[in-house]
Amino acid sequence: MRKILLLTLIISISSVSVYSQSSDEVRYVSSEMADSSYISGDYATAAAIYEEILSTQGISQELYMNLGNAYFKMDQIAKAILNYERAYLIDPSNSDVQFNLELARSRIVDKEVSVNEFFITVWINRLSTSLNVNQWSILAISFIVLMALAIGIFVLSNKTALKKVSFGISIISLVISVLGMCFAARQKNNLTNNGTAIIMSPSVTVKSTPNENGTDLFIIHDGRKVKVLDSSMKEWVEIRLNDGNEGWIPVDALEII
């Protein structure tokens, strides 16, 4: 009986190992095929394979970047921007993603209007995107550990100078760890609850009300990034531009980032 159970366990483990190895090979071959198609100039095939990998095997910044590059080569700028934006959400600190995104944005009709922001807001935004969510989390944990050590030294030491130094280190560590956790949470929220979208239609007329009879407000073109305000209706969605203009457009005219 014991031999039978042992044999069954060995077979089960072997099956799992073979399945895992097979899955890895599928992922590797698929990525290799997509990369090969891209290098050979068959961008449509490369894009289709990247799309399939993303839908069946999970997301990654590299895949979104590669997919965006394929669409950019096919001059499908709106789709390129959409995937660059998705890559940016995963790691906003990646300079290659930032460069490709700005390059793609330079190719669209509607240019982003600069909005004057308080310098502290600009500084905080830049600081929060200087690292990705994992890096901020690691930084926060590291300084929590450092803070604990500093507090321990403060409590156990009998030297006044050492107490002052350890107290200062603990305060600084607390501030940095809190900032790290806040920035990590902010990026995580942007990734999971993103409320922005990219216009995919060549041009769309923004209406004052969610129906065709509404007043025409303005026209926006493909590749424009918008903020989704209300998506509760079946066929219409309310959007806002970064310059503050708002209105309604058909839901099939955009795609959520």
XYZ file of N, CA, C and O in Angstrom, residues 81-223:
572
model
N -0.065 54.376 -28.207
C -0.151 55.188 -26.993
C -0.851 54.410 -25.883
O -0.418 54.442 -24.717
N -1.919 53.709 -26.228
C -2.660 52.924 -25.234
C -1.743 51.941 -24.523
O -1.757 51.833 -23.287
N -0.918 51.234 -25.279
C -0.051 50.224 -24.672
C 1.163 50.836 -23.984
O 1.630 50.305 -22.972
N 1.664 51.955 -24.491
C 2.723 52.658 -23.773
C 2.203 53.171 -22.423
O 2.923 53.131 -21.417
N 0.965 53.655 -22.417
C 0.365 54.130 -21.163
C 0.210 52.984 -20.166
O 0.427 53.155 -18.962
N -0.159 51.823 -20.651
C -0.288 50.657 -19.773
C 1.067 50.234 -19.225
O 1.175 49.847 -18.051
N 2.099 50.322 -20.059
C 3.456 50.027 -19.588
C 3.893 51.061 -18.558
O 4.550 50.721 -17.564
N 3.524 52.315 -18.785
C 3.886 53.391 -17.856
C 3.239 53.189 -16.487
O 3.856 53.459 -15.456
N 2.011 52.684 -16.456
C 1.339 52.436 -15.181
C 2.077 51.384 -14.358
O 2.133 51.468 -13.135
N 2.651 50.394 -15.031
C 3.374 49.343 -14.321
C 4.672 49.868 -13.731
O 5.038 49.541 -12.600
N 5.382 50.699 -14.505
C 6.645 51.271 -14.004
C 6.840 52.665 -14.598
O 7.435 52.810 -15.669
N 6.349 53.697 -13.917
C 6.485 55.066 -14.431
C 7.907 55.599 -14.397
O 8.186 56.659 -14.941
N 8.820 54.875 -13.756
C 10.206 55.336 -13.667
C 11.046 54.903 -14.870
O 12.193 55.327 -15.007
N 10.496 54.077 -15.739
C 11.227 53.560 -16.893
C 11.382 54.652 -17.945
O 10.399 55.097 -18.546
N 12.607 55.071 -18.196
C 12.865 56.170 -19.126
C 12.532 55.795 -20.569
O 12.136 56.655 -21.363
N 12.695 54.523 -20.935
C 12.368 54.085 -22.296
C 10.869 54.210 -22.562
O 10.451 54.632 -23.648
N 10.066 53.846 -21.574
C 8.616 53.982 -21.711
C 8.239 55.454 -21.855
O 7.420 55.820 -22.714
N 8.818 56.291 -21.032
C 8.533 57.726 -21.094
C 8.896 58.295 -22.459
O 8.132 59.074 -23.041
N 10.061 57.909 -22.992
C 10.500 58.423 -24.291
C 9.557 57.978 -25.405
O 9.132 58.790 -26.245
N 9.225 56.680 -25.429
C 8.334 56.161 -26.478
C 6.954 56.798 -26.403
O 6.334 57.088 -27.438
N 6.472 57.009 -25.185
C 5.156 57.616 -25.009
C 5.146 59.051 -25.524
O 4.221 59.459 -26.242
N 6.171 59.820 -25.204
C 6.244 61.202 -25.679
C 6.404 61.248 -27.196
O 5.843 62.131 -27.863
N 7.163 60.319 -27.756
C 7.338 60.263 -29.202
C 6.010 59.978 -29.899
O 5.682 60.611 -30.918
N 5.246 59.029 -29.352
C 3.943 58.706 -29.937
C 2.976 59.880 -29.807
O 2.216 60.177 -30.740
N 2.998 60.549 -28.674
C 2.106 61.697 -28.474
C 2.394 62.824 -29.463
O 1.496 63.585 -29.831
N 3.653 62.929 -29.885
C 4.011 63.986 -30.833
C 3.418 63.740 -32.216
O 3.434 64.632 -33.071
N 2.883 62.538 -32.445
C 2.351 62.168 -33.758
C 0.832 62.327 -33.849
O 0.259 62.052 -34.921
N 0.172 62.729 -32.767
C -1.282 62.836 -32.809
C -1.716 64.268 -33.106
O -0.933 65.214 -32.988
N -2.982 64.420 -33.489
C -3.517 65.736 -33.861
C -3.659 66.636 -32.645
O -3.227 67.800 -32.656
N -4.270 66.117 -31.594
C -4.532 66.917 -30.394
C -3.318 66.883 -29.470
O -2.976 65.828 -28.937
N -2.693 67.998 -29.280
C -1.556 68.085 -28.375
C -2.050 68.353 -26.955
O -3.035 69.068 -26.751
N -1.363 67.761 -25.993
C -1.715 67.975 -24.596
C -1.506 69.438 -24.215
O -0.471 70.028 -24.537
N -2.509 70.002 -23.569
C -2.421 71.384 -23.122
C -1.790 71.412 -21.739
O -2.249 70.722 -20.817
N -0.729 72.188 -21.600
C -0.058 72.286 -20.305
C -0.958 73.001 -19.302
O -1.505 74.063 -19.587
N -1.102 72.389 -18.149
C -1.915 72.974 -17.084
C -0.992 73.436 -15.968
O -0.152 72.669 -15.491
N -1.139 74.692 -15.590
C -0.302 75.234 -14.517
C -0.663 74.584 -13.187
O -1.816 74.627 -12.758
N 0.319 73.973 -12.581
C 0.121 73.328 -11.288
C 1.066 73.937 -10.262
O 2.143 74.438 -10.603
N 0.646 73.894 -9.021
C 1.482 74.388 -7.940
C 2.784 73.596 -7.931
O 2.788 72.387 -8.139
N 3.915 74.264 -7.717
C 5.212 73.600 -7.859
C 5.371 72.412 -6.916
O 6.061 71.438 -7.233
N 4.727 72.486 -5.747
C 4.812 71.354 -4.815
C 4.123 70.123 -5.403
O 4.618 68.992 -5.277
N 2.987 70.336 -6.078
C 2.270 69.235 -6.722
C 3.120 68.604 -7.811
O 3.197 67.367 -7.928
N 3.769 69.449 -8.622
C 4.650 68.947 -9.688
C 5.804 68.150 -9.086
O 6.151 67.067 -9.568
N 6.386 68.678 -8.009
C 7.527 68.008 -7.368
C 7.119 66.658 -6.797
O 7.842 65.667 -6.950
N 5.958 66.598 -6.161
C 5.482 65.342 -5.576
C 5.205 64.315 -6.668
O 5.540 63.125 -6.529
N 4.590 64.754 -7.772
C 4.305 63.838 -8.880
C 5.593 63.261 -9.458
O 5.679 62.063 -9.764
N 6.598 64.111 -9.620
C 7.874 63.636 -10.162
C 8.558 62.676 -9.196
O 9.133 61.670 -9.605
N 8.491 63.008 -7.912
C 9.114 62.142 -6.917
C 8.418 60.790 -6.858
O 9.071 59.744 -6.788
N 7.101 60.787 -6.908
C 6.349 59.542 -6.778
C 6.574 58.601 -7.959
O 6.428 57.379 -7.832
N 6.925 59.152 -9.135
C 7.158 58.310 -10.310
C 8.640 58.036 -10.558
O 9.002 57.468 -11.586
N 9.483 58.436 -9.618
C 10.917 58.191 -9.778
C 11.274 56.727 -9.511
O 12.337 56.254 -9.915
N 10.388 56.014 -8.814
C 10.559 54.582 -8.552
C 9.252 53.883 -8.871
O 8.185 54.516 -8.892
N 9.301 52.571 -9.100
C 8.066 51.826 -9.313
C 7.515 51.328 -7.981
O 8.130 51.519 -6.929
N 6.369 50.673 -8.031
C 5.671 50.289 -6.802
C 6.498 49.318 -5.959
O 6.525 49.425 -4.720
N 7.199 48.386 -6.598
C 8.023 47.436 -5.852
C 9.210 48.127 -5.184
O 9.572 47.821 -4.034
N 9.826 49.063 -5.898
C 10.967 49.778 -5.341
C 10.561 50.653 -4.165
O 11.275 50.720 -3.158
N 9.408 51.320 -4.287
C 8.924 52.119 -3.153
C 8.605 51.230 -1.949
O 8.866 51.605 -0.799
N 8.043 50.063 -2.200
C 7.703 49.140 -1.107
C 8.964 48.657 -0.398
O 9.022 48.619 0.839
N 9.980 48.293 -1.186
C 11.243 47.842 -0.596
C 11.885 48.963 0.206
O 12.407 48.748 1.315
N 11.852 50.178 -0.344
C 12.423 51.327 0.363
C 11.709 51.562 1.691
O 12.354 51.805 2.722
N 10.378 51.490 1.667
C 9.599 51.707 2.889
C 9.933 50.659 3.950
O 10.144 50.987 5.125
N 10.006 49.393 3.557
C 10.313 48.314 4.499
C 11.723 48.475 5.069
O 11.959 48.279 6.269
N 12.663 48.866 4.212
C 14.050 49.044 4.657
C 14.152 50.113 5.728
O 14.850 49.944 6.744
N 13.436 51.219 5.518
C 13.502 52.304 6.497
C 12.688 52.004 7.746
O 12.970 52.562 8.817
N 11.703 51.150 7.654
C 11.003 50.697 8.856
C 11.948 49.887 9.730
O 11.987 50.037 10.961
N 12.727 49.011 9.083
C 13.725 48.226 9.820
C 14.763 49.147 10.449
O 15.151 48.977 11.621
N 15.231 50.135 9.664
C 16.216 51.081 10.196
C 15.641 51.866 11.363
O 16.338 52.122 12.364
N 14.378 52.249 11.268
C 13.733 52.975 12.355
C 13.663 52.126 13.621
O 13.919 52.610 14.739
N 13.345 50.843 13.459
C 13.278 49.941 14.612
C 14.632 49.802 15.283
O 14.733 49.812 16.528
N 15.683 49.701 14.476
C 17.026 49.602 15.033
C 17.408 50.884 15.770
O 18.001 50.845 16.859
N 17.058 52.039 15.174
C 17.372 53.320 15.806
C 16.634 53.475 17.130
O 17.192 53.973 18.123
N 15.383 53.046 17.169
C 14.614 53.120 18.409
C 15.228 52.208 19.469
O 15.306 52.563 20.655
N 15.670 51.026 19.024
C 16.313 50.108 19.961
C 17.580 50.697 20.554
O 17.822 50.585 21.772
N 18.385 51.350 19.717
C 19.601 52.004 20.211
C 19.256 53.134 21.162
O 19.903 53.322 22.208
N 18.205 53.905 20.817
C 17.784 55.018 21.675
C 17.371 54.528 23.063
O 17.702 55.143 24.086
N 16.663 53.420 23.102
C 16.164 52.885 24.383
C 17.288 52.270 25.206
O 17.353 52.449 26.430
N 18.201 51.560 24.558
C 19.211 50.797 25.281
C 20.483 51.593 25.599
O 21.202 51.254 26.542
N 20.756 52.638 24.819
C 22.010 53.372 25.004
C 21.949 54.305 26.217
O 20.901 54.888 26.523
N 23.100 54.469 26.861
C 23.217 55.394 27.996
C 23.930 56.683 27.606
O 24.043 57.601 28.410
N 24.402 56.764 26.354
C 25.132 57.934 25.903
C 24.179 58.955 25.281
O 23.399 58.619 24.386
N 24.264 60.190 25.741
C 23.361 61.239 25.275
C 23.515 61.506 23.783
O 22.521 61.651 23.053
N 24.749 61.598 23.311
C 25.004 61.877 21.899
C 24.420 60.784 21.008
O 23.811 61.068 19.969
N 24.592 59.536 21.420
C 24.071 58.414 20.639
C 22.547 58.404 20.636
O 21.920 58.076 19.627
N 21.959 58.803 21.775
C 20.503 58.893 21.849
C 19.972 59.936 20.874
O 18.967 59.733 20.189
N 20.663 61.098 20.797
C 20.225 62.160 19.896
C 20.307 61.715 18.437
O 19.391 61.962 17.649
N 21.419 61.066 18.092
C 21.600 60.604 16.714
C 20.553 59.551 16.351
O 19.932 59.606 15.282
N 20.355 58.580 17.233
C 19.394 57.513 16.952
C 17.964 58.052 16.887
O 17.155 57.594 16.071
N 17.672 59.054 17.711
C 16.344 59.661 17.676
C 16.119 60.369 16.331
O 15.050 60.242 15.714
N 17.132 61.111 15.877
C 17.021 61.787 14.582
C 16.863 60.806 13.442
O 16.044 61.013 12.532
N 17.636 59.716 13.478
C 17.540 58.703 12.432
C 16.158 58.053 12.423
O 15.585 57.782 11.361
N 15.606 57.815 13.591
C 14.287 57.185 13.672
C 13.204 58.089 13.081
O 12.299 57.617 12.383
N 13.302 59.407 13.326
C 12.315 60.344 12.783
C 12.416 60.402 11.262
O 11.405 60.349 10.543
N 13.642 60.527 10.742
C 13.849 60.577 9.293
C 13.377 59.278 8.638
O 12.724 59.291 7.583
N 13.684 58.162 9.280
C 13.265 56.864 8.742
C 11.753 56.746 8.710
O 11.178 56.198 7.763
N 11.108 57.273 9.737
C 9.645 57.238 9.787
C 9.057 58.023 8.619
O 8.136 57.553 7.938
N 9.582 59.216 8.382
C 9.072 60.069 7.303
C 9.257 59.384 5.945
O 8.330 59.324 5.121
N 10.461 58.855 5.712
C 10.741 58.216 4.424
C 9.899 56.955 4.233
O 9.385 56.696 3.135
N 9.736 56.177 5.283
C 8.941 54.953 5.160
C 7.472 55.270 4.883
O 6.829 54.588 4.076
N 6.938 56.323 5.520
C 5.548 56.727 5.273
C 5.382 57.197 3.828
O 4.414 56.833 3.142
N 6.337 58.019 3.355
C 6.294 58.470 1.962
C 6.363 57.295 0.999
O 5.637 57.241 0.000
N 7.252 56.353 1.293
C 7.387 55.176 0.438
C 6.093 54.383 0.355
O 5.674 53.959 -0.730
N 5.431 54.173 1.498
C 4.176 53.435 1.507
C 3.074 54.197 0.773
O 2.272 53.600 0.051
N 3.054 55.525 0.945
C 2.043 56.346 0.260
C 2.233 56.311 -1.252
O 1.272 56.148 -2.005
N 3.475 56.443 -1.708
C 3.746 56.436 -3.139
C 3.495 55.056 -3.738
O 3.004 54.942 -4.870
N 3.838 54.008 -2.999
C 3.573 52.648 -3.478
C 2.063 52.410 -3.593
O 1.584 51.840 -4.583
N 1.314 52.864 -2.580
C -0.145 52.714 -2.610
C -0.754 53.520 -3.749
O -1.708 53.080 -4.407
N -0.193 54.701 -3.989
C -0.691 55.548 -5.073
C -0.511 54.880 -6.428
O -1.435 54.867 -7.254
N 0.672 54.327 -6.669
C 0.921 53.645 -7.935
C 0.071 52.391 -8.066
O -0.427 52.082 -9.153
N -0.098 51.667 -6.972
C -0.926 50.464 -6.996
C -2.367 50.811 -7.331
O -3.031 50.118 -8.119
N -2.856 51.895 -6.764
C -4.224 52.333 -7.043
C -4.374 52.756 -8.501
O -5.393 52.462 -9.145
N -3.370 53.462 -9.035
C -3.422 53.864 -10.437
C -3.448 52.656 -11.363
O -4.095 52.678 -12.420
N -2.746 51.608 -10.963
C -2.665 50.409 -11.787
C -3.959 49.607 -11.766
O -4.385 49.074 -12.790
N -4.613 49.540 -10.603
C -5.803 48.697 -10.458
C -7.105 49.453 -10.645
O -8.113 48.868 -11.023
N -7.110 50.760 -10.375
C -8.342 51.546 -10.474
C -8.142 52.760 -11.379
O -8.525 53.873 -11.045
N -7.515 52.507 -12.518
C -7.217 53.608 -13.423
C -8.495 54.111 -14.092
O -9.255 53.342 -14.653
N -8.701 55.418 -14.056
C -9.913 56.007 -14.622
C -9.647 56.832 -15.861
O -10.400 57.757 -16.164
N -8.580 56.517 -16.588
C -8.265 57.252 -17.806
C -8.397 56.335 -19.017
O -8.391 55.112 -18.897
N -8.514 56.960 -20.183
C -8.726 56.197 -21.407
C -8.070 56.920 -22.575
O -7.706 58.095 -22.473
N -7.936 56.209 -23.684
C -7.396 56.767 -24.920
C -8.482 56.744 -25.988
O -9.172 55.735 -26.166
N -8.648 57.865 -26.686
C -9.605 57.932 -27.775
C -9.086 57.076 -28.929
O -7.960 57.240 -29.383
N -9.916 56.143 -29.413
C -9.507 55.225 -30.465
C -10.126 55.574 -31.814
O -9.594 55.171 -32.860
N -11.223 56.304 -31.846
C -11.835 56.706 -33.110
C -11.022 57.823 -33.746
O -10.449 58.654 -33.034
N -10.951 57.864 -35.083
C -10.192 58.926 -35.751
C -10.594 60.319 -35.284
O -9.743 61.187 -35.097
N -11.888 60.541 -35.097
C -12.378 61.798 -34.526
C -13.738 61.536 -33.899
O -14.488 60.672 -34.359
N -14.046 62.248 -32.855
C -15.328 62.082 -32.172
C -15.807 63.434 -31.666
O -15.015 64.231 -31.153
N -17.084 63.708 -31.865
C -17.681 64.958 -31.409
C -18.185 64.793 -29.988
O -18.982 63.884 -29.702
N -17.724 65.623 -29.112
C -18.128 65.571 -27.705
C -19.451 66.315 -27.562
O -19.592 67.458 -28.015
N -20.422 65.667 -26.926
C -21.774 66.201 -26.779
C -22.001 66.750 -25.372
O -21.344 66.341 -24.414
N -22.985 67.645 -25.272
C -23.337 68.215 -23.966
C -24.177 67.259 -23.134
O -24.203 67.347 -21.905
N -24.876 66.341 -23.804
C -25.710 65.344 -23.132
C -25.464 63.983 -23.768
O -25.004 63.904 -24.923
N -25.784 62.900 -23.076
C -25.495 61.559 -23.602
C -26.493 61.079 -24.649
O -27.163 60.054 -24.474
N -26.607 61.795 -25.743
C -27.421 61.363 -26.881
C -27.009 62.150 -28.121
O -26.373 63.198 -28.022
N -27.414 61.651 -29.290
C -27.002 62.256 -30.547
C -27.566 63.651 -30.742
O -27.037 64.441 -31.526
N -28.658 63.964 -30.045
C -29.287 65.280 -30.190
C -28.655 66.343 -29.294
O -29.067 67.503 -29.323
N -27.684 65.955 -28.500
C -27.028 66.916 -27.625
C -26.233 67.940 -28.423
O -25.853 67.721 -29.572
N -25.950 69.055 -27.786
C -25.192 70.128 -28.428
C -23.746 69.693 -28.651
O -23.120 69.107 -27.770
N -23.237 69.986 -29.860
C -21.832 69.702 -30.151
C -20.950 70.688 -29.394
O -21.101 71.906 -29.557
N -20.037 70.172 -28.585
C -19.164 71.033 -27.787
C -17.802 71.235 -28.448
O -17.356 72.346 -28.650
N -17.128 70.145 -28.767
C -15.821 70.214 -29.426
C -15.500 68.838 -30.001
O -16.212 67.864 -29.756
N -14.442 68.774 -30.783
C -14.034 67.527 -31.434
C -12.659 67.117 -30.905
O -11.763 67.954 -30.761
N -12.519 65.828 -30.611
C -11.214 65.285 -30.214
C -10.860 64.138 -31.152
O -11.728 63.555 -31.806
N -9.564 63.836 -31.234
C -9.084 62.866 -32.208
C -8.390 61.692 -31.516
O -8.113 61.731 -30.313
N -8.103 60.675 -32.309
C -7.510 59.454 -31.775
C -6.148 59.728 -31.141
O -5.377 60.557 -31.611
N -5.900 59.000 -30.059
C -4.651 59.154 -29.314
C -4.756 60.093 -28.138
O -3.844 60.136 -27.304
